mmCIF file of C-alpha atoms and ligand atoms in Angstrom:
data_model
loop_
_atom_site.group_PDB
_atom_site.id
_atom_site.type_symbol
_atom_site.label_atom_id
_atom_site.label_comp_id
_atom_site.label_asym_id
_atom_site.label_seq_id
_atom_site.Cartn_x
_atom_site.Cartn_y
_atom_site.Cartn_z
ATOM 1 C CA UNK A 1 -0.527 -70.188 -22.592
ATOM 2 C CA UNK A 2 3.236 -69.752 -22.256
ATOM 3 C CA UNK A 3 3.021 -66.393 -23.946
ATOM 4 C CA UNK A 4 0.344 -65.278 -21.477
ATOM 5 C CA UNK A 5 2.435 -66.399 -18.517
ATOM 6 C CA UNK A 6 5.413 -64.523 -19.906
ATOM 7 C CA UNK A 7 3.281 -61.403 -20.413
ATOM 8 C CA UNK A 8 2.025 -61.638 -16.807
ATOM 9 C CA UNK A 9 5.568 -62.044 -15.566
ATOM 10 C CA UNK A 10 6.717 -59.000 -17.502
ATOM 11 C CA UNK A 11 3.730 -57.015 -16.179
ATOM 12 C CA UNK A 12 4.551 -58.108 -12.642
ATOM 13 C CA UNK A 13 8.197 -57.178 -13.071
ATOM 14 C CA UNK A 14 7.250 -53.781 -14.436
ATOM 15 C CA UNK A 15 4.941 -53.133 -11.491
ATOM 16 C CA UNK A 16 7.711 -53.971 -9.025
ATOM 17 C CA UNK A 17 10.110 -51.616 -10.770
ATOM 18 C CA UNK A 18 7.444 -48.906 -10.894
ATOM 19 C CA UNK A 19 6.734 -49.301 -7.175
ATOM 20 C CA UNK A 20 10.416 -49.048 -6.349
ATOM 21 C CA UNK A 21 10.449 -45.831 -8.293
ATOM 22 C CA UNK A 22 7.428 -44.521 -6.472
ATOM 23 C CA UNK A 23 9.103 -45.009 -3.110
ATOM 24 C CA UNK A 24 12.219 -42.898 -3.467
ATOM 25 C CA UNK A 25 12.545 -42.507 0.302
ATOM 26 C CA UNK A 26 14.223 -45.857 0.728
ATOM 27 C CA UNK A 27 17.156 -44.810 -1.393
ATOM 28 C CA UNK A 28 16.859 -41.054 -0.786
ATOM 29 C CA UNK A 29 19.749 -40.154 1.429
ATOM 30 C CA UNK A 30 19.792 -36.822 3.207
ATOM 31 C CA UNK A 31 23.124 -35.027 3.331
ATOM 32 C CA UNK A 32 24.072 -32.874 6.307
ATOM 33 C CA UNK A 33 24.257 -29.099 5.806
ATOM 34 C CA UNK A 34 27.597 -27.507 4.918
ATOM 35 C CA UNK A 35 29.435 -24.367 6.045
ATOM 36 C CA UNK A 36 27.840 -24.340 9.508
ATOM 37 C CA UNK A 37 29.117 -21.271 11.400
ATOM 38 C CA UNK A 38 28.422 -19.513 14.701
ATOM 39 C CA UNK A 39 28.857 -15.756 14.804
ATOM 40 C CA UNK A 40 28.441 -13.388 17.759
ATOM 41 C CA UNK A 41 25.967 -10.677 16.752
ATOM 42 C CA UNK A 42 25.471 -8.890 20.051
ATOM 43 C CA UNK A 43 25.858 -9.291 23.805
ATOM 44 C CA UNK A 44 24.787 -12.845 24.651
ATOM 45 C CA UNK A 45 23.536 -13.340 21.131
ATOM 46 C CA UNK A 46 24.766 -15.582 18.308
ATOM 47 C CA UNK A 47 23.649 -16.265 14.749
ATOM 48 C CA UNK A 48 23.855 -19.850 13.502
ATOM 49 C CA UNK A 49 24.168 -20.232 9.727
ATOM 50 C CA UNK A 50 24.429 -23.156 7.333
ATOM 51 C CA UNK A 51 23.880 -24.037 3.674
ATOM 52 C CA UNK A 52 22.176 -27.064 2.135
ATOM 53 C CA UNK A 53 24.690 -29.424 0.592
ATOM 54 C CA UNK A 54 24.807 -28.518 -3.132
ATOM 55 C CA UNK A 55 24.944 -32.275 -3.915
ATOM 56 C CA UNK A 56 21.651 -32.890 -2.141
ATOM 57 C CA UNK A 57 19.031 -34.456 -4.404
ATOM 58 C CA UNK A 58 15.864 -32.349 -4.439
ATOM 59 C CA UNK A 59 13.153 -34.612 -6.009
ATOM 60 C CA UNK A 60 10.096 -32.665 -4.768
ATOM 61 C CA UNK A 61 10.537 -33.209 -1.065
ATOM 62 C CA UNK A 62 10.327 -30.606 1.651
ATOM 63 C CA UNK A 63 13.548 -30.408 3.578
ATOM 64 C CA UNK A 64 14.081 -28.747 6.943
ATOM 65 C CA UNK A 65 16.686 -28.685 9.689
ATOM 66 C CA UNK A 66 16.835 -29.769 13.262
ATOM 67 C CA UNK A 67 19.031 -27.542 15.441
ATOM 68 C CA UNK A 68 20.394 -28.803 18.711
ATOM 69 C CA UNK A 69 22.059 -26.460 21.178
ATOM 70 C CA UNK A 70 24.470 -28.547 23.246
ATOM 71 C CA UNK A 71 25.962 -25.887 25.521
ATOM 72 C CA UNK A 72 25.602 -23.863 27.663
ATOM 73 C CA UNK A 73 22.004 -25.036 27.908
ATOM 74 C CA UNK A 74 20.485 -27.888 25.924
ATOM 75 C CA UNK A 75 17.749 -26.983 23.483
ATOM 76 C CA UNK A 76 16.254 -28.601 20.398
ATOM 77 C CA UNK A 77 14.097 -27.146 17.659
ATOM 78 C CA UNK A 78 13.286 -27.393 13.952
ATOM 79 C CA UNK A 79 13.326 -24.769 11.225
ATOM 80 C CA UNK A 80 13.065 -24.425 7.474
ATOM 81 C CA UNK A 81 15.464 -21.459 7.444
ATOM 82 C CA UNK A 82 19.172 -21.803 6.950
ATOM 83 C CA UNK A 83 19.929 -19.512 9.893
ATOM 84 C CA UNK A 84 18.783 -19.143 13.456
ATOM 85 C CA UNK A 85 19.378 -16.569 16.173
ATOM 86 C CA UNK A 86 20.077 -17.630 19.715
ATOM 87 C CA UNK A 87 20.123 -15.560 22.912
ATOM 88 C CA UNK A 88 22.143 -17.212 25.639
ATOM 89 C CA UNK A 89 24.993 -16.605 28.048
ATOM 90 C CA UNK A 90 28.332 -16.951 26.272
ATOM 91 C CA UNK A 91 30.945 -16.897 29.020
ATOM 92 C CA UNK A 92 30.898 -20.712 29.247
ATOM 93 C CA UNK A 93 31.309 -21.177 25.504
ATOM 94 C CA UNK A 94 28.665 -22.273 23.029
ATOM 95 C CA UNK A 95 28.190 -25.354 20.894
ATOM 96 C CA UNK A 96 25.468 -26.477 18.529
ATOM 97 C CA UNK A 97 24.707 -29.116 15.886
ATOM 98 C CA UNK A 98 22.395 -29.177 12.896
ATOM 99 C CA UNK A 99 21.051 -31.944 10.646
ATOM 100 C CA UNK A 100 18.863 -32.121 7.534
ATOM 101 C CA UNK A 101 15.404 -33.652 7.993
ATOM 102 C CA UNK A 102 12.312 -34.408 5.907
ATOM 103 C CA UNK A 103 10.005 -31.610 6.940
ATOM 104 C CA UNK A 104 6.771 -33.572 7.135
ATOM 105 C CA UNK A 105 8.052 -37.130 7.462
ATOM 106 C CA UNK A 106 9.634 -37.507 10.857
ATOM 107 C CA UNK A 107 9.689 -41.294 10.575
ATOM 108 C CA UNK A 108 12.216 -41.128 7.731
ATOM 109 C CA UNK A 109 15.897 -41.050 8.614
ATOM 110 C CA UNK A 110 17.534 -37.625 9.023
ATOM 111 C CA UNK A 111 21.054 -36.794 7.870
ATOM 112 C CA UNK A 112 24.068 -37.043 10.124
ATOM 113 C CA UNK A 113 24.882 -34.052 12.336
ATOM 114 C CA UNK A 114 27.353 -31.243 11.702
ATOM 115 C CA UNK A 115 28.611 -29.353 14.728
ATOM 116 C CA UNK A 116 30.283 -26.081 15.478
ATOM 117 C CA UNK A 117 31.574 -24.705 18.703
ATOM 118 C CA UNK A 118 32.790 -21.455 20.209
ATOM 119 C CA UNK A 119 35.344 -21.639 23.003
ATOM 120 C CA UNK A 120 34.648 -19.787 26.237
ATOM 121 C CA UNK A 121 36.304 -16.360 26.269
ATOM 122 C CA UNK A 122 39.809 -16.182 27.776
ATOM 123 C CA UNK A 123 40.234 -15.287 31.420
ATOM 124 C CA UNK A 124 41.667 -16.699 34.620
ATOM 125 C CA UNK A 125 39.271 -18.621 36.833
ATOM 126 C CA UNK A 126 37.872 -16.641 39.773
ATOM 127 C CA UNK A 127 38.388 -13.274 38.064
ATOM 128 C CA UNK A 128 34.842 -12.747 36.832
ATOM 129 C CA UNK A 129 32.264 -10.956 38.948
ATOM 130 C CA UNK A 130 29.932 -12.921 41.241
ATOM 131 C CA UNK A 131 26.410 -12.511 42.639
ATOM 132 C CA UNK A 132 25.122 -10.081 40.057
ATOM 133 C CA UNK A 133 21.729 -8.656 40.943
ATOM 134 C CA UNK A 134 19.809 -6.098 38.915
ATOM 135 C CA UNK A 135 16.644 -4.123 39.517
ATOM 136 C CA UNK A 136 14.652 -1.916 37.197
ATOM 137 C CA UNK A 137 12.389 0.908 38.212
ATOM 138 C CA UNK A 138 9.763 2.445 35.974
ATOM 139 C CA UNK A 139 8.959 6.086 36.596
ATOM 140 C CA UNK A 140 6.379 8.210 34.939
ATOM 141 C CA UNK A 141 7.771 10.758 32.539
ATOM 142 C CA UNK A 142 6.171 14.164 32.890
ATOM 143 C CA UNK A 143 7.541 15.709 29.735
ATOM 144 C CA UNK A 144 5.194 15.885 26.819
ATOM 145 C CA UNK A 145 6.473 14.473 23.480
ATOM 146 C CA UNK A 146 8.887 12.114 25.250
ATOM 147 C CA UNK A 147 8.529 8.473 26.223
ATOM 148 C CA UNK A 148 5.777 8.162 28.775
ATOM 149 C CA UNK A 149 7.711 5.771 30.980
ATOM 150 C CA UNK A 150 11.348 5.874 31.853
ATOM 151 C CA UNK A 151 13.034 2.713 33.074
ATOM 152 C CA UNK A 152 16.136 2.972 35.220
ATOM 153 C CA UNK A 153 18.476 0.060 35.896
ATOM 154 C CA UNK A 154 20.660 -0.633 38.892
ATOM 155 C CA UNK A 155 23.056 -3.583 39.185
ATOM 156 C CA UNK A 156 25.394 -4.659 41.971
ATOM 157 C CA UNK A 157 27.980 -7.457 42.111
ATOM 158 C CA UNK A 158 30.888 -8.844 44.051
ATOM 159 C CA UNK A 159 34.485 -8.646 42.861
ATOM 160 C CA UNK A 160 35.864 -12.016 41.709
ATOM 161 C CA UNK A 161 37.621 -13.887 44.550
ATOM 162 C CA UNK A 162 40.860 -14.179 42.621
ATOM 163 C CA UNK A 163 40.689 -10.906 40.740
ATOM 164 C CA UNK A 164 43.901 -8.830 41.065
ATOM 165 C CA UNK A 165 43.663 -5.608 43.056
ATOM 166 C CA UNK A 166 43.967 -3.456 39.968
ATOM 167 C CA UNK A 167 40.994 -5.133 38.274
ATOM 168 C CA UNK A 168 38.437 -2.825 36.752
ATOM 169 C CA UNK A 169 34.990 -4.030 35.700
ATOM 170 C CA UNK A 170 32.745 -2.614 32.988
ATOM 171 C CA UNK A 171 29.001 -3.252 32.714
ATOM 172 C CA UNK A 172 26.911 -3.259 29.535
ATOM 173 C CA UNK A 173 23.285 -4.010 29.031
ATOM 174 C CA UNK A 174 21.499 -5.005 25.835
ATOM 175 C CA UNK A 175 17.759 -4.703 25.316
ATOM 176 C CA UNK A 176 16.605 -5.659 21.803
ATOM 177 C CA UNK A 177 18.991 -3.874 19.435
ATOM 178 C CA UNK A 178 20.119 -1.311 22.041
ATOM 179 C CA UNK A 179 23.438 -1.758 23.813
ATOM 180 C CA UNK A 180 24.729 0.746 26.342
ATOM 181 C CA UNK A 181 27.749 0.940 28.613
ATOM 182 C CA UNK A 182 27.323 2.061 32.190
ATOM 183 C CA UNK A 183 28.513 5.596 32.934
ATOM 184 C CA UNK A 184 27.817 5.842 36.672
ATOM 185 C CA UNK A 185 29.647 3.331 38.870
ATOM 186 C CA UNK A 186 30.005 2.843 42.608
ATOM 187 C CA UNK A 187 33.453 1.702 43.731
ATOM 188 C CA UNK A 188 34.884 -0.344 46.566
ATOM 189 C CA UNK A 189 37.852 0.804 48.712
ATOM 190 C CA UNK A 190 40.279 -0.364 45.999
ATOM 191 C CA UNK A 191 38.405 1.785 43.477
ATOM 192 C CA UNK A 192 37.026 -1.273 41.679
ATOM 193 C CA UNK A 193 33.549 -0.870 40.205
ATOM 194 C CA UNK A 194 30.994 -2.891 42.181
ATOM 195 C CA UNK A 195 27.678 -1.304 41.260
ATOM 196 C CA UNK A 196 26.224 0.578 38.358
ATOM 197 C CA UNK A 197 23.280 2.872 37.745
ATOM 198 C CA UNK A 198 21.549 3.855 34.496
ATOM 199 C CA UNK A 199 19.080 6.664 35.267
ATOM 200 C CA UNK A 200 17.363 5.949 31.973
ATOM 201 C CA UNK A 201 17.537 3.028 29.556
ATOM 202 C CA UNK A 202 15.976 1.748 26.348
ATOM 203 C CA UNK A 203 14.242 -0.989 28.282
ATOM 204 C CA UNK A 204 10.529 -1.276 27.518
ATOM 205 C CA UNK A 205 8.919 -2.427 30.729
ATOM 206 C CA UNK A 206 6.005 -3.861 28.789
ATOM 207 C CA UNK A 207 8.174 -5.553 26.164
ATOM 208 C CA UNK A 208 8.855 -9.241 25.844
ATOM 209 C CA UNK A 209 12.595 -9.138 25.228
ATOM 210 C CA UNK A 210 14.922 -10.421 27.842
ATOM 211 C CA UNK A 211 17.433 -8.046 29.367
ATOM 212 C CA UNK A 212 21.057 -9.036 28.830
ATOM 213 C CA UNK A 213 23.739 -7.820 31.269
ATOM 214 C CA UNK A 214 27.384 -8.327 30.383
ATOM 215 C CA UNK A 215 30.265 -7.491 32.764
ATOM 216 C CA UNK A 216 33.861 -7.763 31.543
ATOM 217 C CA UNK A 217 37.029 -6.336 32.998
ATOM 218 C CA UNK A 218 40.703 -5.623 32.622
ATOM 219 C CA UNK A 219 43.817 -5.892 34.743
ATOM 220 C CA UNK A 220 47.558 -5.659 34.080
ATOM 221 C CA UNK A 221 48.145 -8.962 35.886
ATOM 222 C CA UNK A 222 45.506 -11.318 34.553
ATOM 223 C CA UNK A 223 42.887 -11.730 31.840
ATOM 224 C CA UNK A 224 39.516 -11.024 33.462
ATOM 225 C CA UNK A 225 36.786 -13.480 32.534
ATOM 226 C CA UNK A 226 33.565 -11.825 31.329
ATOM 227 C CA UNK A 227 30.187 -12.707 32.768
ATOM 228 C CA UNK A 228 26.686 -12.718 31.170
ATOM 229 C CA UNK A 229 23.311 -12.886 32.763
ATOM 230 C CA UNK A 230 19.830 -12.865 31.204
ATOM 231 C CA UNK A 231 16.896 -11.348 33.053
ATOM 232 C CA UNK A 232 13.266 -11.933 32.451
ATOM 233 C CA UNK A 233 11.947 -8.418 32.993
ATOM 234 C CA UNK A 234 8.793 -9.609 34.668
ATOM 235 C CA UNK A 235 10.864 -11.568 37.160
ATOM 236 C CA UNK A 236 12.979 -8.520 38.353
ATOM 237 C CA UNK A 237 11.481 -6.851 41.726
ATOM 238 C CA UNK A 238 9.435 -4.097 38.774
ATOM 239 C CA UNK A 239 7.293 -1.484 40.440
ATOM 240 C CA UNK A 240 5.271 0.367 37.900
ATOM 241 C CA UNK A 241 3.205 3.245 39.153
ATOM 242 C CA UNK A 242 -0.229 3.695 37.735
ATOM 243 C CA UNK A 243 -0.446 7.271 36.539
ATOM 244 C CA UNK A 244 -2.926 9.701 38.033
ATOM 245 C CA UNK A 245 -4.709 9.884 34.684
ATOM 246 C CA UNK A 246 -5.218 6.132 34.730
ATOM 247 C CA UNK A 247 -6.579 6.322 38.255
ATOM 248 C CA UNK A 248 -8.934 9.130 37.245
ATOM 249 C CA UNK A 249 -10.298 7.106 34.312
ATOM 250 C CA UNK A 250 -10.715 4.014 36.450
ATOM 251 C CA UNK A 251 -12.597 6.032 39.094
ATOM 252 C CA UNK A 252 -14.738 7.693 36.406
ATOM 253 C CA UNK A 253 -15.678 4.345 34.863
ATOM 254 C CA UNK A 254 -16.499 2.935 38.279
ATOM 255 C CA UNK A 255 -18.728 5.934 39.006
ATOM 256 C CA UNK A 256 -20.520 5.641 35.665
ATOM 257 C CA UNK A 257 -21.073 1.914 36.190
ATOM 258 C CA UNK A 258 -22.393 2.584 39.683
ATOM 259 C CA UNK A 259 -24.843 5.232 38.467
ATOM 260 C CA UNK A 260 -26.039 2.946 35.652
ATOM 261 C CA UNK A 261 -26.504 0.106 38.078
ATOM 262 C CA UNK A 262 -28.559 2.258 40.447
ATOM 263 C CA UNK A 263 -30.528 3.597 37.494
ATOM 264 C CA UNK A 264 -31.368 0.137 36.178
ATOM 265 C CA UNK A 265 -32.288 -0.914 39.724
ATOM 266 C CA UNK A 266 -34.660 1.999 40.061
ATOM 267 C CA UNK A 267 -36.132 1.218 36.647
ATOM 268 C CA UNK A 268 -36.710 -2.359 37.686
ATOM 269 C CA UNK A 269 -38.391 -1.302 40.926
ATOM 270 C CA UNK A 270 -40.623 1.098 38.999
ATOM 271 C CA UNK A 271 -41.444 -1.708 36.608
ATOM 272 C CA UNK A 272 -42.378 -4.028 39.449
ATOM 273 C CA UNK A 273 -44.315 -1.207 41.105
ATOM 274 C CA UNK A 274 -46.406 -0.610 37.986
ATOM 275 C CA UNK A 275 -47.041 -4.327 37.742
ATOM 276 C CA UNK A 276 -48.070 -4.582 41.433
ATOM 277 C CA UNK A 277 -50.279 -1.531 41.269
ATOM 278 C CA UNK A 278 -51.352 -1.223 37.664
ATOM 279 C CA UNK A 279 -52.766 2.160 36.765
ATOM 280 C CA UNK A 280 -56.481 2.232 36.160
ATOM 281 C CA UNK A 281 -56.749 1.057 32.541
ATOM 282 C CA UNK A 282 -58.056 3.712 30.295
ATOM 283 C CA UNK A 283 -59.873 2.658 27.159
ATOM 284 C CA UNK A 284 -57.460 2.571 24.201
ATOM 285 C CA UNK A 285 -58.381 5.248 21.748
ATOM 286 C CA UNK A 286 -56.836 3.690 18.652
ATOM 287 C CA UNK A 287 -54.253 1.198 17.313
ATOM 288 C CA UNK A 288 -51.426 3.761 17.185
ATOM 289 C CA UNK A 289 -51.610 4.190 20.948
ATOM 290 C CA UNK A 290 -51.343 0.452 21.523
ATOM 291 C CA UNK A 291 -48.244 0.339 19.287
ATOM 292 C CA UNK A 292 -46.517 3.036 21.310
ATOM 293 C CA UNK A 293 -47.181 1.331 24.613
ATOM 294 C CA UNK A 294 -45.731 -1.969 23.323
ATOM 295 C CA UNK A 295 -42.579 -0.139 22.315
ATOM 296 C CA UNK A 296 -42.349 1.396 25.734
ATOM 297 C CA UNK A 297 -42.501 -2.063 27.336
ATOM 298 C CA UNK A 298 -39.626 -3.240 25.172
ATOM 299 C CA UNK A 299 -37.410 -0.296 26.019
ATOM 300 C CA UNK A 300 -37.671 -1.107 29.689
ATOM 301 C CA UNK A 301 -36.650 -4.741 29.188
ATOM 302 C CA UNK A 302 -33.335 -6.235 30.316
ATOM 303 C CA UNK A 303 -31.901 -6.430 26.838
ATOM 304 C CA UNK A 304 -31.493 -2.690 26.477
ATOM 305 C CA UNK A 305 -29.932 -2.345 29.909
ATOM 306 C CA UNK A 306 -27.222 -4.897 29.207
ATOM 307 C CA UNK A 307 -26.413 -3.262 25.912
ATOM 308 C CA UNK A 308 -25.929 0.076 27.600
ATOM 309 C CA UNK A 309 -23.502 -1.237 30.175
ATOM 310 C CA UNK A 310 -21.354 -3.229 27.804
ATOM 311 C CA UNK A 311 -20.969 -0.221 25.570
ATOM 312 C CA UNK A 312 -19.599 1.861 28.413
ATOM 313 C CA UNK A 313 -17.135 -0.852 29.386
ATOM 314 C CA UNK A 314 -15.727 -1.075 25.899
ATOM 315 C CA UNK A 315 -15.189 2.635 25.692
ATOM 316 C CA UNK A 316 -13.307 2.632 28.991
ATOM 317 C CA UNK A 317 -10.986 -0.148 27.940
ATOM 318 C CA UNK A 318 -9.945 1.707 24.847
ATOM 319 C CA UNK A 319 -9.079 4.839 26.729
ATOM 320 C CA UNK A 320 -7.015 2.849 29.209
ATOM 321 C CA UNK A 321 -5.038 1.171 26.471
ATOM 322 C CA UNK A 322 -4.412 4.432 24.757
ATOM 323 C CA UNK A 323 -3.030 6.064 27.884
ATOM 324 C CA UNK A 324 -0.762 3.128 28.606
ATOM 325 C CA UNK A 325 1.024 2.756 25.261
HETATM 326 C C1 NAG B 401 31.068 -22.996 1.711
HETATM 327 O O1 NAG B 401 32.157 -22.150 1.984
HETATM 328 C C2 NAG B 401 33.144 -22.151 0.953
HETATM 329 C C3 NAG B 401 34.327 -21.330 1.440
HETATM 330 O O2 NAG B 401 33.887 -20.116 1.988
HETATM 331 C C4 NAG B 401 32.565 -21.617 -0.327
HETATM 332 O O3 NAG B 401 33.507 -21.633 -1.357
HETATM 333 C C5 NAG B 401 31.384 -22.473 -0.723
HETATM 334 O O4 NAG B 401 30.747 -21.904 -1.845
HETATM 335 C C6 NAG B 401 30.380 -22.556 0.418
HETATM 336 N N1 NAG B 401 29.341 -23.519 0.057
HETATM 337 C C7 NAG B 401 28.054 -23.190 0.008
HETATM 338 C C8 NAG B 401 27.151 -24.284 -0.389
HETATM 339 O O5 NAG B 401 27.645 -22.077 0.251
HETATM 340 C C1 NAG B 402 27.005 -15.184 46.518
HETATM 341 O O1 NAG B 402 26.367 -16.283 45.849
HETATM 342 C C2 NAG B 402 26.745 -17.534 46.375
HETATM 343 C C3 NAG B 402 26.171 -18.612 45.504
HETATM 344 O O2 NAG B 402 24.932 -18.263 45.027
HETATM 345 C C4 NAG B 402 26.260 -17.618 47.823
HETATM 346 O O3 NAG B 402 26.634 -18.861 48.380
HETATM 347 C C5 NAG B 402 26.891 -16.506 48.634
HETATM 348 O O4 NAG B 402 26.381 -16.490 49.933
HETATM 349 C C6 NAG B 402 26.628 -15.139 47.971
HETATM 350 N N1 NAG B 402 27.406 -14.131 48.677
HETATM 351 C C7 NAG B 402 26.896 -12.990 49.112
HETATM 352 C C8 NAG B 402 27.830 -12.076 49.843
HETATM 353 O O5 NAG B 402 25.745 -12.672 48.904
HETATM 354 C C1 NAG B 403 33.771 -5.458 27.171
HETATM 355 O O1 NAG B 403 32.665 -5.716 26.324
HETATM 356 C C2 NAG B 403 32.364 -4.652 25.401
HETATM 357 C C3 NAG B 403 31.090 -5.033 24.688
HETATM 358 O O2 NAG B 403 31.210 -6.255 24.033
HETATM 359 C C4 NAG B 403 33.528 -4.460 24.475
HETATM 360 O O3 NAG B 403 33.237 -3.389 23.594
HETATM 361 C C5 NAG B 403 34.759 -4.121 25.307
HETATM 362 O O4 NAG B 403 35.891 -4.006 24.460
HETATM 363 C C6 NAG B 403 35.016 -5.210 26.334
HETATM 364 N N1 NAG B 403 36.094 -4.753 27.215
HETATM 365 C C7 NAG B 403 37.017 -5.595 27.658
HETATM 366 C C8 NAG B 403 38.039 -5.009 28.585
HETATM 367 O O5 NAG B 403 37.038 -6.770 27.358
#
């Protein structure tokens, strides 16, 4: 009896130990990432990078990271990568934090945060430009073998209130991986640049990238603070002419649809007419004749008409797409 009780006790103890081992999460501590850095990789673009702590226990769990952008604009997202690209204005500085998390177990505690920050660029207050506005215009390109659409960009701004008289401003835009400096400026009476015009750019008016505009400056008397602005291309005042070819195809499709519609209408009337005034039935000569007449009835039915029309629509859509891209 005593031996049995002892055996049960041992069994119980073993089970408890086993269970503790099966639940590693309680003792499994996540360590924050190491070597977290922020690097500028383009106009208004930074790359955040970190490494997992080499002392982090692995034990078959999926680890991920939660990134929090603190400034200039709060944002929060999760990733399994150890780097992340961020597009944001940088003239007010940038700061972000990252922590290690269990990828699929959000109830379990995450690691502590590590943070990194980038100071705002040097410059006296009131020296950066103000009231930047930009417009794009898409024009049709008539040259064969070149881009079909050419996007021009025009930006205007006000000189900073406290900018010295000798201040000169320089405008750059970035679209995707393309960065260009403005070559054609308009000047105020003090010969300071206050507007810029790019007759052609690498902007894709149908693309999804945001347009970045960066204006910095120089003066002998003060450091000029740079200024960034991001533009959603579809939010800029964007007039895109429909080419004459597109109009021609649209008109052609409309005409075809119209003719088909009339045709089917006439068919239907004829059908009704034959039903209202059936021709004098002639005696069927043989089975083959009957077969043919059944087929004829089917061909006149709605099903075939619908098929015809949808086929034409599909063909038109393809041509349109082709001429656009
Ligand atoms: C962190 O950076 C230091 C210094 O550059 C380097 O020696 C170390 O290997 C890095 N750690 C990891 C985990 O990459
Ligand atoms: C410039 O922008 C500020 C703030 O948005 C506005 O109050 C001011 O009227 C603008 N100035 C001009 C000349 O448009
Ligand atoms: C302005 O910005 C461009 C692009 O980052 C840079 O190449 C240039 O040196 C800057 N100029 C000044 C005066 O800061």
